[in-house]
CSV table of C-alpha atoms in Angstrom, one decimal:
chain,number,residue,atom,x,y,z
A,24,MET,CA,0.0,0.0,0.0
A,25,ASP,CA,1.3,3.4,-1.0
A,26,TYR,CA,0.8,6.5,1.2
A,27,LEU,CA,0.4,10.0,-0.1
A,28,PRO,CA,1.1,13.1,2.0
A,29,VAL,CA,-1.9,15.3,2.8
A,30,THR,CA,-0.6,18.8,2.5
A,31,SER,CA,-3.8,20.7,3.3
A,32,GLY,CA,-7.4,20.3,4.1
A,33,VAL,CA,-9.4,17.2,4.8
A,34,PRO,CA,-9.9,14.6,2.1
A,35,GLN,CA,-13.4,15.0,0.7
A,36,GLY,CA,-15.8,12.1,0.8
A,37,SER,CA,-13.8,10.2,3.4
A,38,ILE,CA,-15.5,8.5,6.4
A,39,LEU,CA,-13.1,10.0,8.9
A,40,GLY,CA,-13.0,13.5,7.2
A,41,PRO,CA,-15.9,15.0,9.2
A,42,ILE,CA,-14.7,13.6,12.5
A,43,LEU,CA,-11.1,14.8,11.9
A,44,PHE,CA,-12.5,18.3,11.0
A,45,ILE,CA,-14.6,18.4,14.1
A,46,ALA,CA,-11.5,17.4,16.2
A,47,LEU,CA,-9.5,20.2,14.4
A,48,MET,CA,-12.1,22.9,15.1
A,49,SER,CA,-13.0,21.8,18.6
A,50,ASP,CA,-10.9,24.4,20.4
A,51,ILE,CA,-11.6,27.5,18.2
A,52,ASN,CA,-14.3,28.7,20.5
A,53,THR,CA,-11.9,29.0,23.4
A,54,ILE,CA,-9.7,31.7,21.7
A,55,VAL,CA,-12.3,34.5,21.4
A,56,SER,CA,-13.3,37.1,24.0
A,57,PRO,CA,-16.5,36.8,26.0
A,58,GLY,CA,-19.3,38.4,24.0
A,59,THR,CA,-17.9,37.3,20.7
A,60,CYS,CA,-19.9,34.5,19.1
A,61,LEU,CA,-18.5,31.9,16.7
A,62,SER,CA,-21.1,30.0,14.7
A,63,LEU,CA,-19.7,26.9,12.9
A,64,PHE,CA,-21.4,25.0,10.1
A,65,ALA,CA,-19.3,22.5,8.2
A,66,ASP,CA,-16.3,24.6,7.1
A,67,ASP,CA,-18.0,28.0,7.4
A,68,ILE,CA,-17.2,30.2,10.4
A,69,LEU,CA,-19.4,33.2,11.3
A,70,VAL,CA,-17.9,35.6,13.8
A,71,SER,CA,-20.3,38.1,15.4
A,72,ARG,CA,-20.1,40.6,18.3
A,73,PRO,CA,-22.5,43.4,19.4
A,74,GLN,CA,-20.9,46.8,18.6
A,75,GLU,CA,-22.0,49.2,21.2
A,76,THR,CA,-18.7,51.1,21.8
A,77,ALA,CA,-15.3,51.6,20.1
A,78,VAL,CA,-13.9,49.0,22.5
A,79,ASP,CA,-16.2,46.3,20.9
A,80,CYS,CA,-14.7,47.1,17.5
A,81,VAL,CA,-11.2,46.8,18.9
A,82,THR,CA,-12.1,43.5,20.7
A,83,LEU,CA,-13.5,42.1,17.5
A,84,GLN,CA,-10.3,42.9,15.6
A,85,ILE,CA,-8.3,41.2,18.5
A,86,ASP,CA,-10.5,38.1,18.1
A,87,LEU,CA,-10.0,38.1,14.3
A,88,ASN,CA,-6.2,38.3,15.0
A,89,SER,CA,-6.5,35.3,17.4
A,90,ILE,CA,-8.5,33.3,14.8
A,91,SER,CA,-5.8,34.0,12.2
A,92,ALA,CA,-3.1,32.9,14.6
A,93,TRP,CA,-5.1,29.8,15.5
A,94,GLY,CA,-5.4,29.0,11.8
A,95,ARG,CA,-1.7,29.4,11.2
A,96,SER,CA,-0.9,27.2,14.2
A,97,ASN,CA,-3.2,24.5,12.9
A,98,GLN,CA,-2.0,24.9,9.3
A,99,LEU,CA,-5.5,26.0,8.2
A,100,THR,CA,-5.9,28.9,5.8
A,101,PHE,CA,-9.0,31.0,5.5
A,102,ASN,CA,-10.4,31.8,2.1
A,103,LEU,CA,-10.2,35.6,2.1
A,104,THR,CA,-12.1,35.9,-1.2
A,105,LYS,CA,-15.1,34.4,0.5
A,106,SER,CA,-14.8,36.5,3.7
A,107,SER,CA,-16.9,39.7,4.1
A,108,HIS,CA,-18.0,42.0,6.8
A,109,LEU,CA,-21.7,42.9,7.3
A,110,ARG,CA,-22.9,45.3,9.9
A,111,LEU,CA,-26.5,44.6,11.2
A,112,SER,CA,-28.2,47.8,12.3
A,113,ARG,CA,-31.5,49.7,12.0
A,114,ARG,CA,-29.7,53.0,12.7
A,115,ARG,CA,-29.7,55.6,9.9
A,116,SER,CA,-25.9,55.7,10.0
A,117,PRO,CA,-24.7,52.6,11.7
A,118,GLY,CA,-21.0,53.7,11.6
A,119,SER,CA,-18.2,51.8,10.0
A,120,ALA,CA,-15.2,49.9,11.1
A,121,GLU,CA,-12.5,48.3,9.1
A,122,TYR,CA,-11.5,44.7,10.0
A,123,GLN,CA,-8.5,42.6,8.8
A,124,LEU,CA,-8.0,38.9,8.6
A,125,ASP,CA,-4.4,37.7,8.0
A,126,GLY,CA,-3.4,41.4,7.3
A,127,VAL,CA,-6.0,41.7,4.5
A,128,VAL,CA,-8.9,44.1,4.9
A,129,VAL,CA,-12.2,42.2,5.0
A,130,PRO,CA,-14.5,43.9,2.5
A,131,SER,CA,-17.7,45.5,3.9
A,132,VAL,CA,-20.9,44.5,2.1
A,133,SER,CA,-24.5,45.5,2.3
A,134,THR,CA,-25.8,41.9,1.8
A,135,VAL,CA,-24.2,38.5,2.3
A,136,LYS,CA,-25.3,35.0,1.4
A,137,TYR,CA,-25.0,32.6,4.4
A,138,LEU,CA,-26.4,29.1,4.5
A,139,GLY,CA,-28.8,29.8,1.6
A,140,LEU,CA,-30.1,33.1,3.1
A,141,HIS,CA,-29.4,36.5,1.6
A,142,ILE,CA,-29.0,38.7,4.7
A,143,ASP,CA,-28.9,42.5,4.5
A,144,GLY,CA,-27.7,45.0,7.0
A,145,ARG,CA,-31.2,46.1,7.9
A,146,LEU,CA,-32.7,42.5,8.2
A,147,ASN,CA,-35.6,43.3,5.9
A,148,TRP,CA,-35.0,40.2,3.7
A,149,THR,CA,-35.7,42.1,0.4
A,150,ALA,CA,-32.5,40.9,-1.2
A,151,HIS,CA,-33.2,37.3,-0.2
A,152,TRP,CA,-36.7,37.1,-1.6
A,153,SER,CA,-35.8,39.0,-4.8
A,154,ALA,CA,-33.2,36.3,-5.5
A,155,LYS,CA,-35.6,33.4,-4.5
A,156,CYS,CA,-38.5,34.8,-6.6
A,157,ALA,CA,-36.2,35.3,-9.6
A,158,THR,CA,-35.1,31.7,-9.3
A,159,ALA,CA,-38.7,30.5,-8.9
A,160,ARG,CA,-39.9,32.5,-12.0
A,161,LYS,CA,-37.1,31.1,-14.1
A,162,ARG,CA,-37.9,27.5,-13.0
A,163,ILE,CA,-41.6,28.0,-13.6
A,164,ARG,CA,-40.9,29.3,-17.1
A,165,HIS,CA,-38.9,26.1,-17.8
A,166,LEU,CA,-41.7,23.9,-16.4
A,167,ASN,CA,-44.3,25.7,-18.5
A,168,SER,CA,-42.3,25.2,-21.6
A,169,LEU,CA,-41.8,21.5,-20.9
A,170,PHE,CA,-45.4,20.6,-20.0
A,171,LYS,CA,-48.4,21.4,-22.2
A,172,TYR,CA,-50.9,20.5,-19.5
A,173,ARG,CA,-50.3,22.2,-16.2
A,174,GLU,CA,-52.2,19.5,-14.3
A,175,SER,CA,-49.7,16.9,-15.3
A,176,ALA,CA,-48.6,14.7,-12.4
A,177,ALA,CA,-44.9,15.0,-13.5
A,178,ARG,CA,-45.2,18.8,-13.7
A,179,ILE,CA,-46.7,18.9,-10.2
A,180,LYS,CA,-43.9,16.7,-8.8
A,181,LEU,CA,-41.3,18.9,-10.5
A,182,PHE,CA,-43.0,22.0,-9.3
A,183,ASP,CA,-42.9,20.7,-5.7
A,184,ALA,CA,-39.2,19.8,-6.0
A,185,LEU,CA,-37.9,22.8,-7.9
A,186,VAL,CA,-40.1,25.7,-6.9
A,187,GLN,CA,-42.0,24.8,-3.7
A,188,SER,CA,-38.7,23.8,-2.1
A,189,LEU,CA,-37.4,27.3,-2.5
A,190,PHE,CA,-40.2,28.5,-0.2
A,191,ASP,CA,-40.0,25.6,2.2
A,192,TYR,CA,-36.6,26.6,3.4
A,193,CYS,CA,-36.8,28.9,6.4
A,194,PRO,CA,-40.6,29.2,6.3
A,195,SER,CA,-40.9,31.6,9.3
A,196,VAL,CA,-39.1,34.2,7.2
A,197,VAL,CA,-41.0,33.3,4.0
A,198,TRP,CA,-44.6,33.7,5.0
A,199,SER,CA,-44.2,36.7,7.3
A,200,LEU,CA,-42.6,38.8,4.6
A,201,LEU,CA,-43.5,37.7,1.1
A,202,GLY,CA,-47.2,38.8,0.7
A,203,GLY,CA,-47.7,40.0,-2.9
A,204,THR,CA,-44.7,38.2,-4.2
A,205,VAL,CA,-46.3,34.8,-3.5
A,206,ARG,CA,-49.4,35.9,-5.5
A,207,GLU,CA,-47.1,36.9,-8.4
A,208,ILE,CA,-45.5,33.5,-8.4
A,209,GLU,CA,-48.8,31.7,-8.1
A,210,LYS,CA,-50.1,33.7,-11.1
A,211,CYS,CA,-47.0,32.9,-13.1
A,212,ALA,CA,-47.4,29.2,-12.3
A,213,GLU,CA,-51.2,29.2,-12.5
A,214,CYS,CA,-51.5,27.0,-9.5
A,215,PRO,CA,-51.4,27.9,-5.8
A,216,LEU,CA,-48.4,27.1,-3.7
A,217,PRO,CA,-49.4,24.1,-1.6
A,218,GLY,CA,-49.4,24.8,2.2
A,219,ARG,CA,-49.4,28.6,2.0
A,220,PRO,CA,-51.4,30.0,4.9
A,221,ASN,CA,-54.4,32.2,4.0
């Protein structure tokens, strides 16, 4: 049996890969300050901290420096092209702070896509539902071009899988905020979305 060196990352599709990654990431929560939250999902890390004073901004930068140092000590590099900084605030001028990761400025954005949700700085979900509705309309047009009869069992199954599934993800956000957009999609599809509350 020949062995190959693993120079970076965790082998994809392996049985031990997820367990090894969990073992690698197990101590990252211990390196940040109290009040700073790390949310981990697979290989994504979300760092958040309430920003009430200038001290909070400095503390967050110190935590980012600690995370960078932790990554170097564990031979783990962060993809800086996928890193961004989003400030959540309902203030008219929420202020601005510049943060760095590995000496590179993390770009400030007005919206970010995280775990399938488009989140904007004011938490009004407009960007998210604009993207979902555009995808739904595109998929509905394809379904309508493929099926002459809209009552076709195959079309209904594909509608459920390709369109309905867009709205089944994170439903508490969906139904509280969509309103007229759902009616637009229903009109486009000429069939009501199953399970939509009246």
